[in-house]
Coordinates of C-alpha atoms in Angstrom, one line a residue:
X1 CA 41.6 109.8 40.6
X2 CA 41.1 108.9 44.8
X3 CA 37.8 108.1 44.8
X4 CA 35.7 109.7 47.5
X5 CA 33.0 108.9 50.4
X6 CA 30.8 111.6 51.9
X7 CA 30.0 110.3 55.3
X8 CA 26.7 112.4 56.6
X9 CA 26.9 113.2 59.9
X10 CA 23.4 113.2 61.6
X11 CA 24.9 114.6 64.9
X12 CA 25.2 110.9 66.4
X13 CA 27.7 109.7 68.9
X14 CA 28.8 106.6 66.7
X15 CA 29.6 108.7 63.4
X16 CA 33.2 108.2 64.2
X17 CA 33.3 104.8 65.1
X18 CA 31.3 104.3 61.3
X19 CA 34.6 106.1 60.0
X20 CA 37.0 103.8 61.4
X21 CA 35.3 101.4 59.9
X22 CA 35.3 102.8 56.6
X23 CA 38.7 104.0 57.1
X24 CA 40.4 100.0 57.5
X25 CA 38.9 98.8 54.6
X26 CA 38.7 102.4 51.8
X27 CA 41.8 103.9 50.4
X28 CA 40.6 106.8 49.3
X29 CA 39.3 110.1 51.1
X30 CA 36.4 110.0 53.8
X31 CA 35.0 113.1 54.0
X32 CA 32.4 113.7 57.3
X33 CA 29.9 116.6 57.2
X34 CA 27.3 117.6 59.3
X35 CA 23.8 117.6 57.8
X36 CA 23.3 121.0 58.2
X37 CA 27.1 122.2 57.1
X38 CA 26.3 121.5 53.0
X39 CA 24.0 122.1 50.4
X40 CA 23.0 120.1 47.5
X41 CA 25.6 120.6 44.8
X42 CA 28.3 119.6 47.9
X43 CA 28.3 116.1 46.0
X44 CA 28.6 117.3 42.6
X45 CA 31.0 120.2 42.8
X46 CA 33.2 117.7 45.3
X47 CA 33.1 114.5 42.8
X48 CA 31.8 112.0 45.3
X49 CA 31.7 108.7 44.4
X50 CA 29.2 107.3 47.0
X51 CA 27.6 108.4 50.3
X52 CA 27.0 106.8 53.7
X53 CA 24.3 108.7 55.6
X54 CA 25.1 108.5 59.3
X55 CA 22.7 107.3 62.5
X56 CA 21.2 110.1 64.6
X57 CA 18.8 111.0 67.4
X58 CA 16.2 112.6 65.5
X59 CA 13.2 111.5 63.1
X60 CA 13.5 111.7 59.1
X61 CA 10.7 114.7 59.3
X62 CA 13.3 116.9 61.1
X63 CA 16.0 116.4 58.5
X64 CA 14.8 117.2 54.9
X65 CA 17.9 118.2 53.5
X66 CA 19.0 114.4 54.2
X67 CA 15.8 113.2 52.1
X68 CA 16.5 115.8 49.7
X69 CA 20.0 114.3 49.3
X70 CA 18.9 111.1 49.2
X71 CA 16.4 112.3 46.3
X72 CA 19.7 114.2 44.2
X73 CA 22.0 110.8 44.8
X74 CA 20.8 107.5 44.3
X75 CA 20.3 106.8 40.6
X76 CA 24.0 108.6 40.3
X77 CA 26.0 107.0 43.0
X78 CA 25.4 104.5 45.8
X79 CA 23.9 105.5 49.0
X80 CA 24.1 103.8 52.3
X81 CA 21.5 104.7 55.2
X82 CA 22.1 104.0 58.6
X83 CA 19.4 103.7 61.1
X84 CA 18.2 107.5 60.6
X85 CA 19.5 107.0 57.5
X86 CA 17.1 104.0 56.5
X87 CA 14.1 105.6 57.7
X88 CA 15.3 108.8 55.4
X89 CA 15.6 106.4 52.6
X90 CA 12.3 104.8 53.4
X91 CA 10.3 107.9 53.6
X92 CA 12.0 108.9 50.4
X93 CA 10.1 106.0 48.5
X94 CA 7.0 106.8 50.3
X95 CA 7.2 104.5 53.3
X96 CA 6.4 105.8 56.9
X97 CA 8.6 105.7 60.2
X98 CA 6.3 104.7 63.4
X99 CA 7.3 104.2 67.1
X100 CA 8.9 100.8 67.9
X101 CA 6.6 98.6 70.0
X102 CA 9.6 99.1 72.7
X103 CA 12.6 100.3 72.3
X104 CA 16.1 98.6 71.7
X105 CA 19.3 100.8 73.1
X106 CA 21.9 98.4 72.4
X107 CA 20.3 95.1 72.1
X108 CA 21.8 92.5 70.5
X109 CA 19.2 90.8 67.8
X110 CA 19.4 88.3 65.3
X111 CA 18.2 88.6 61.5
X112 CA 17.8 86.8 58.8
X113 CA 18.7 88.6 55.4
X114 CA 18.5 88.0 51.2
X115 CA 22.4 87.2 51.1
X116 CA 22.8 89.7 48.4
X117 CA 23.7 93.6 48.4
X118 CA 25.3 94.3 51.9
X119 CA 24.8 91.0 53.0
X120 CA 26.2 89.1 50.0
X121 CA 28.7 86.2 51.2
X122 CA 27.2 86.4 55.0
X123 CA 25.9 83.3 56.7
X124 CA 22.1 83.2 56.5
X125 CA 21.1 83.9 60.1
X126 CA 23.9 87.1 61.9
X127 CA 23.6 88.7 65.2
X128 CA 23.3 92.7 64.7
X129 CA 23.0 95.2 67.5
X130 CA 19.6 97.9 67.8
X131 CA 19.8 101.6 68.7
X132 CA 16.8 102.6 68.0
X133 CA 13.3 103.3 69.5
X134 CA 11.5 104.1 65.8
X135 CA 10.5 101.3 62.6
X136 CA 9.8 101.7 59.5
X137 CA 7.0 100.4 57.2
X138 CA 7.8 99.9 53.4
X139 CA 5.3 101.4 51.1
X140 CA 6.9 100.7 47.8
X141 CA 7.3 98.5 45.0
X142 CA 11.1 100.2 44.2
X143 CA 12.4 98.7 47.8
X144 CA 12.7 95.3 48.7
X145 CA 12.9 94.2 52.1
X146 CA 16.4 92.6 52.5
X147 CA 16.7 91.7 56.3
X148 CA 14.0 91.2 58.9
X149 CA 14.0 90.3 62.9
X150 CA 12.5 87.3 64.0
X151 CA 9.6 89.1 64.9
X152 CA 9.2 91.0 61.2
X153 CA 10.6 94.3 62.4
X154 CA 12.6 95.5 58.9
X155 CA 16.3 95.5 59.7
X156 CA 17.1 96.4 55.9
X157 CA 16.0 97.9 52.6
X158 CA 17.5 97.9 49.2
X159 CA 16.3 99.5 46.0
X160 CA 15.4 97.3 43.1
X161 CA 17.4 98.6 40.3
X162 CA 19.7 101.2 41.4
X163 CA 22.8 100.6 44.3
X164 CA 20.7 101.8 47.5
X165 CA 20.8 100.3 50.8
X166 CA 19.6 100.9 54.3
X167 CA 20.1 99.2 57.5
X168 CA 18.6 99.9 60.8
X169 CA 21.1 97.9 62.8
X170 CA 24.5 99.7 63.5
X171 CA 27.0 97.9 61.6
X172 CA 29.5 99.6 63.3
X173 CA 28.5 98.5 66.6
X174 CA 31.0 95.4 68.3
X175 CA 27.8 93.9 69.0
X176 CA 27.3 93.6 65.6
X177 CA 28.7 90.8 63.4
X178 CA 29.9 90.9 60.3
X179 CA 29.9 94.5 60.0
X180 CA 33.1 95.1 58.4
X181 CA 32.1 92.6 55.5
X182 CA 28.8 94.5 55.3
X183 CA 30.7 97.8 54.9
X184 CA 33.6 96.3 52.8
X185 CA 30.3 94.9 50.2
X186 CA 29.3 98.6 49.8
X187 CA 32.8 99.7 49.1
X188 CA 33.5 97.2 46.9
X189 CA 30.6 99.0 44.1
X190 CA 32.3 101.9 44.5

């Protein structure tokens, strides 16, 4: 059986450039939908075997459906938020989204990261690039912070026990390094 991606589109400009990468690196079909163009049982009835929750210009509070998703998914197949996507995941687990002390439109940061998950196999310190003007703050023993900034703004999230990841960086970005390996480590648990 072809396995299958939902990529959910969060009306951003970089969705695309998050399918390409997909695209080099997955055999099987990538299927993009706009977060307002599916319901619930879209992942069930369609026998997706992961989903990758795209970046996008609004807040998690505007987008429920995506947290609702989020809620339906992750102890049944992995989940990968991106930047909005994160903060969804975050607020899923109780965690809040605040304003950034400034904000970073395409910025070019470095992090330091667990090595495990997404970042399994990366070296220990990797440049990543910001688009984003909103943090989060974890409120939950179920997440574990997995990458931070110099400066202790979260950069990534992963759930203890099952295969849930977030990432506030764009890994799709050129600024960013590594991204394809990041993307490739999700895939691979497919």
């Amino acid at each position: 059986m072809v396995k299958k991606i939902l990529l959910l589109d969060n009306y951003d400009s970089f969705t695309y450039n998050l399918y390409q990468l997909i695209g080099a690196q997955f055999e099987g079909e990538i299927i993009v939908k706009r977060n307002d163009a599916i319901g619930l049982e879209y992942i069930e009835n369609n026998n997706v075997n992961g989903l990758i929750i795209s970046p996008g210009p609004k807040k998690p509070k505007d987008i429920p459906f995506v947290k609702e998703l989020i809620k339906l998914c992750f102890r049944k197949i992995p989940v990968l938020g991106i930047c909005l996507g994160m903060q969804c995941i975050n607020e899923v687990f109780g965690g809040s989204t605040v304003r950034a002390l400034y904000p970073m439109h395409g910025k070019a940061v470095t992090i330091s990261h667990s090595g495990t998950g997404l970042f399994l196999g990366l070296p220990e310190n990797i440049t990543v690039a910001r688009y984003h003007s909103l943090v989060v703050k974890v409120n939950s023993d179920d997440l574990i912070i997995s990458a931070k900034t110099a400066d202790n703004v979260i950069m990534g999230i992963q759930h203890k026990r099952y295969p849930l990841w977030g990432v506030q960086f764009h890994p799709e970005s050129f600024l960013t390094e590594y991204g394809d390996e990041m993307i490739g480590n999700f895939l691979n648990i497919l």
